[in-house]
Amino acid sequence: MALRAVLVGFGHALPERVVENADFEAPIDIHGTTVSLETNDAWIKSRTGIERRHIAAEGQHTSDLATDAALAALKDAGVEAESIDAIIVATSTPDLTFPSAATMVQNKLGMTGGFAFDIQAVCAGFAFAMANANALIVSGQVKRALVIGAETFSRIMDWTDRGTCVLFGDGAGAVVLEAQDQSGTASDRGILATELNSDGRYKDILYVDGGVSTNSTGALRMQGKEVFRHAVEKLAGSAKTSLQDAGLTTDDIDWIVPHQANLRILKSTADKLSVPMDQVVVTVQDHGNTSAASIPLALSVARADGRLKDGQVVVTGAIGGGLAWGSVVFRL
Ligand code: UT7
């Protein structure tokens, strides 16, 4: 027998405003500033697979999106907020320096019990949050957890840098995890393995050039080609390791639900794992790169449209600034 963290509810939230690639071909207002880029739909689509992204409204913050995603996940799970013991929000764009976005969500959900905290592992944040929630559940400390990825990356873009600002979007996704007694074998439902890594030597290829302790806000900087190279190699490697830890092989995969940064990365990673693209959930065309929100967003979309079914084996994996990367294998 073993305690497993079973995924029992999924939800997501997206800002109402949608900016199409072609909208960047003329000057456009983003957060009160006129953005003028020399770019076009054909370049963005062919180099990244992105077609559109959602941009938060004025006054709409990360905790608002996170709360809406959480409410949808609670509804999907059929459980009340009061039954949640822990909330973990993966984000690099919290509303405030503190308190955490997670405690804001806790308050907005009307909860007065349990505990809540943020995790910051940038685009890999959801994998890190799932691994932490899993550890709390299998150790018996938590019975039910809300794991949320939520971001408003549009607020940390350099809107004069066409090489980065067209890539990212805003949104949130959430899952409800529940402790359930299972057999302790690879045929169990729930999280079967997690694998986390980071390597601070690569801090300069993807970072924000400002922050609280440097008294500035800063904007995202990325050496895209370098990150791309690491992404394919490290995502495939992490997925293989966590599958092995779960007692499974790539043949057992029903779905890969990867971090949605670039369709070319998704294709290369699937190729390295010998998994066909029709077993990869792709949402990057509609959301762009939403950092820590991208995996739970994709999970929620694919669950709602009927692709992800109970009993199926799912592998998720992500990489981002740090570098930090990891993967999670679970059976629905
Ligand atoms: O979520 C965290 C993880 N992040 C990632 O995984 C991102 C990984 N990297 C990538 O996805 C790709 O490297 C990018 C999409 C960022 C860039 O694609 P690339 O094929 O590596 O292009 P590049 O940066 O080498 O740029 C090629 C050309 C350049 O022009 P020159 O120097 O060849 O004349 C750029 O100036 O494309 C130009 N370019 C653009 N052109 C039109 C860059 N951005 C744009 C743009 N519109 N928006």
mmCIF file with all atom_site columns, C-alpha atoms and ligand atoms in Angstrom, residues 38-40 43-44 47-48 123 162-164 166-168 206 222-225 227-228 231 259 261-262 264-265 289 291 319-321, ligand 1:
data_model
loop_
_atom_site.group_PDB
_atom_site.id
_atom_site.type_symbol
_atom_site.label_atom_id
_atom_site.label_alt_id
_atom_site.label_comp_id
_atom_site.label_asym_id
_atom_site.label_entity_id
_atom_site.label_seq_id
_atom_site.pdbx_PDB_ins_code
_atom_site.Cartn_x
_atom_site.Cartn_y
_atom_site.Cartn_z
_atom_site.occupancy
_atom_site.B_iso_or_equiv
_atom_site.pdbx_formal_charge
_atom_site.auth_seq_id
_atom_site.auth_comp_id
_atom_site.auth_asym_id
_atom_site.auth_atom_id
_atom_site.pdbx_PDB_model_num
ATOM   1  C CA  . GLU A 1 38  ? 9.090  45.228 -36.666 1.00 0.00 ? 38  GLU A CA  1
ATOM   2  C CA  . THR A 1 39  ? 7.546  41.806 -36.723 1.00 0.00 ? 39  THR A CA  1
ATOM   3  C CA  . ASN A 1 40  ? 4.917  39.796 -38.516 1.00 0.00 ? 40  ASN A CA  1
ATOM   4  C CA  . TRP A 1 43  ? 7.871  34.995 -38.447 1.00 0.00 ? 43  TRP A CA  1
ATOM   5  C CA  . ILE A 1 44  ? 6.250  34.416 -35.056 1.00 0.00 ? 44  ILE A CA  1
ATOM   6  C CA  . ARG A 1 47  ? 9.677  30.189 -35.500 1.00 0.00 ? 47  ARG A CA  1
ATOM   7  C CA  . THR A 1 48  ? 7.505  29.446 -32.445 1.00 0.00 ? 48  THR A CA  1
ATOM   8  C CA  . CYS A 1 123 ? 8.845  28.240 -16.334 1.00 0.00 ? 123 CYS A CA  1
ATOM   9  C CA  . ARG A 1 162 ? 10.719 41.813 -30.533 1.00 0.00 ? 162 ARG A CA  1
ATOM   10 C CA  . GLY A 1 163 ? 12.861 38.746 -29.804 1.00 0.00 ? 163 GLY A CA  1
ATOM   11 C CA  . THR A 1 164 ? 11.098 38.165 -26.463 1.00 0.00 ? 164 THR A CA  1
ATOM   12 C CA  . VAL A 1 166 ? 5.882  38.419 -28.686 1.00 0.00 ? 166 VAL A CA  1
ATOM   13 C CA  . LEU A 1 167 ? 6.590  35.063 -27.052 1.00 0.00 ? 167 LEU A CA  1
ATOM   14 C CA  . PHE A 1 168 ? 4.875  35.374 -23.684 1.00 0.00 ? 168 PHE A CA  1
ATOM   15 C CA  . LEU A 1 206 ? 17.374 33.684 -19.240 1.00 0.00 ? 206 LEU A CA  1
ATOM   16 C CA  . MET A 1 222 ? 16.854 35.725 -23.097 1.00 0.00 ? 222 MET A CA  1
ATOM   17 C CA  . GLN A 1 223 ? 19.462 34.180 -25.337 1.00 0.00 ? 223 GLN A CA  1
ATOM   18 C CA  . GLY A 1 224 ? 16.828 32.222 -27.220 1.00 0.00 ? 224 GLY A CA  1
ATOM   19 C CA  . LYS A 1 225 ? 19.085 29.897 -29.185 1.00 0.00 ? 225 LYS A CA  1
ATOM   20 C CA  . VAL A 1 227 ? 17.855 28.190 -24.086 1.00 0.00 ? 227 VAL A CA  1
ATOM   21 C CA  . PHE A 1 228 ? 16.440 26.222 -27.017 1.00 0.00 ? 228 PHE A CA  1
ATOM   22 C CA  . ALA A 1 231 ? 15.524 22.746 -23.518 1.00 0.00 ? 231 ALA A CA  1
ATOM   23 C CA  . HIS A 1 259 ? 5.786  23.420 -21.036 1.00 0.00 ? 259 HIS A CA  1
ATOM   24 C CA  . ALA A 1 261 ? 7.392  27.678 -25.069 1.00 0.00 ? 261 ALA A CA  1
ATOM   25 C CA  . ASN A 1 262 ? 7.973  26.832 -28.706 1.00 0.00 ? 262 ASN A CA  1
ATOM   26 C CA  . ARG A 1 264 ? 9.786  23.380 -32.404 1.00 0.00 ? 264 ARG A CA  1
ATOM   27 C CA  . ILE A 1 265 ? 10.989 22.460 -28.880 1.00 0.00 ? 265 ILE A CA  1
ATOM   28 C CA  . ASN A 1 289 ? 4.514  31.012 -23.276 1.00 0.00 ? 289 ASN A CA  1
ATOM   29 C CA  . SER A 1 291 ? 5.740  30.327 -17.886 1.00 0.00 ? 291 SER A CA  1
ATOM   30 C CA  . ILE A 1 319 ? 12.554 24.267 -18.262 1.00 0.00 ? 319 ILE A CA  1
ATOM   31 C CA  . GLY A 1 320 ? 13.124 27.922 -17.489 1.00 0.00 ? 320 GLY A CA  1
ATOM   32 C CA  . GLY A 1 321 ? 15.365 30.549 -15.963 1.00 0.00 ? 321 GLY A CA  1
HETATM 33 O O1  . UT7 B 2 .   ? 10.023 29.300 -21.271 1.00 0.00 ? 1   UT7 B O1  1
HETATM 34 C C1  . UT7 B 2 .   ? 11.394 29.363 -21.050 1.00 0.00 ? 1   UT7 B C1  1
HETATM 35 C C2  . UT7 B 2 .   ? 12.099 28.654 -22.089 1.00 0.00 ? 1   UT7 B C2  1
HETATM 36 N N1  . UT7 B 2 .   ? 12.200 29.462 -23.279 1.00 0.00 ? 1   UT7 B N1  1
HETATM 37 C C3  . UT7 B 2 .   ? 12.350 28.872 -24.422 1.00 0.00 ? 1   UT7 B C3  1
HETATM 38 O O2  . UT7 B 2 .   ? 12.306 27.671 -24.461 1.00 0.00 ? 1   UT7 B O2  1
HETATM 39 C C4  . UT7 B 2 .   ? 12.637 29.706 -25.645 1.00 0.00 ? 1   UT7 B C4  1
HETATM 40 C C5  . UT7 B 2 .   ? 13.693 29.030 -26.456 1.00 0.00 ? 1   UT7 B C5  1
HETATM 41 N N2  . UT7 B 2 .   ? 14.087 29.751 -27.671 1.00 0.00 ? 1   UT7 B N2  1
HETATM 42 C C6  . UT7 B 2 .   ? 13.261 29.929 -28.721 1.00 0.00 ? 1   UT7 B C6  1
HETATM 43 O O3  . UT7 B 2 .   ? 12.109 29.547 -28.681 1.00 0.00 ? 1   UT7 B O3  1
HETATM 44 C C7  . UT7 B 2 .   ? 13.841 30.544 -29.967 1.00 0.00 ? 1   UT7 B C7  1
HETATM 45 O O4  . UT7 B 2 .   ? 15.236 30.632 -29.856 1.00 0.00 ? 1   UT7 B O4  1
HETATM 46 C C8  . UT7 B 2 .   ? 13.256 31.947 -30.281 1.00 0.00 ? 1   UT7 B C8  1
HETATM 47 C C9  . UT7 B 2 .   ? 11.822 31.807 -30.744 1.00 0.00 ? 1   UT7 B C9  1
HETATM 48 C C10 . UT7 B 2 .   ? 13.326 32.836 -29.058 1.00 0.00 ? 1   UT7 B C10 1
HETATM 49 C C11 . UT7 B 2 .   ? 14.018 32.625 -31.417 1.00 0.00 ? 1   UT7 B C11 1
HETATM 50 O O5  . UT7 B 2 .   ? 14.077 31.773 -32.541 1.00 0.00 ? 1   UT7 B O5  1
HETATM 51 P P1  . UT7 B 2 .   ? 15.447 31.602 -33.351 1.00 0.00 ? 1   UT7 B P1  1
HETATM 52 O O6  . UT7 B 2 .   ? 15.150 30.730 -34.493 1.00 0.00 ? 1   UT7 B O6  1
HETATM 53 O O7  . UT7 B 2 .   ? 16.455 31.131 -32.349 1.00 0.00 ? 1   UT7 B O7  1
HETATM 54 O O8  . UT7 B 2 .   ? 15.709 33.063 -33.874 1.00 0.00 ? 1   UT7 B O8  1
HETATM 55 P P2  . UT7 B 2 .   ? 16.880 34.108 -33.534 1.00 0.00 ? 1   UT7 B P2  1
HETATM 56 O O9  . UT7 B 2 .   ? 16.716 34.649 -32.143 1.00 0.00 ? 1   UT7 B O9  1
HETATM 57 O O10 . UT7 B 2 .   ? 18.192 33.529 -33.876 1.00 0.00 ? 1   UT7 B O10 1
HETATM 58 O O11 . UT7 B 2 .   ? 16.553 35.246 -34.556 1.00 0.00 ? 1   UT7 B O11 1
HETATM 59 C C12 . UT7 B 2 .   ? 16.601 35.025 -35.953 1.00 0.00 ? 1   UT7 B C12 1
HETATM 60 C C13 . UT7 B 2 .   ? 16.286 36.319 -36.656 1.00 0.00 ? 1   UT7 B C13 1
HETATM 61 C C14 . UT7 B 2 .   ? 17.113 37.503 -36.164 1.00 0.00 ? 1   UT7 B C14 1
HETATM 62 O O12 . UT7 B 2 .   ? 17.411 38.303 -37.304 1.00 0.00 ? 1   UT7 B O12 1
HETATM 63 P P3  . UT7 B 2 .   ? 18.879 38.264 -37.974 1.00 0.00 ? 1   UT7 B P3  1
HETATM 64 O O13 . UT7 B 2 .   ? 19.810 38.654 -36.874 1.00 0.00 ? 1   UT7 B O13 1
HETATM 65 O O14 . UT7 B 2 .   ? 19.053 36.843 -38.421 1.00 0.00 ? 1   UT7 B O14 1
HETATM 66 O O15 . UT7 B 2 .   ? 18.748 39.256 -39.068 1.00 0.00 ? 1   UT7 B O15 1
HETATM 67 C C15 . UT7 B 2 .   ? 16.170 38.238 -35.267 1.00 0.00 ? 1   UT7 B C15 1
HETATM 68 O O16 . UT7 B 2 .   ? 16.450 39.614 -35.206 1.00 0.00 ? 1   UT7 B O16 1
HETATM 69 O O17 . UT7 B 2 .   ? 14.912 36.669 -36.415 1.00 0.00 ? 1   UT7 B O17 1
HETATM 70 C C16 . UT7 B 2 .   ? 14.850 38.011 -35.967 1.00 0.00 ? 1   UT7 B C16 1
HETATM 71 N N3  . UT7 B 2 .   ? 13.716 38.141 -35.049 1.00 0.00 ? 1   UT7 B N3  1
HETATM 72 C C17 . UT7 B 2 .   ? 12.491 38.512 -35.448 1.00 0.00 ? 1   UT7 B C17 1
HETATM 73 N N4  . UT7 B 2 .   ? 11.985 38.826 -36.638 1.00 0.00 ? 1   UT7 B N4  1
HETATM 74 C C18 . UT7 B 2 .   ? 10.688 39.154 -36.711 1.00 0.00 ? 1   UT7 B C18 1
HETATM 75 C C19 . UT7 B 2 .   ? 13.700 37.902 -33.705 1.00 0.00 ? 1   UT7 B C19 1
HETATM 76 N N5  . UT7 B 2 .   ? 12.471 38.135 -33.233 1.00 0.00 ? 1   UT7 B N5  1
HETATM 77 C C20 . UT7 B 2 .   ? 11.695 38.499 -34.286 1.00 0.00 ? 1   UT7 B C20 1
HETATM 78 C C21 . UT7 B 2 .   ? 10.350 38.858 -34.416 1.00 0.00 ? 1   UT7 B C21 1
HETATM 79 N N6  . UT7 B 2 .   ? 9.884  39.178 -35.655 1.00 0.00 ? 1   UT7 B N6  1
HETATM 80 N N7  . UT7 B 2 .   ? 9.496  38.889 -33.365 1.00 0.00 ? 1   UT7 B N7  1
#
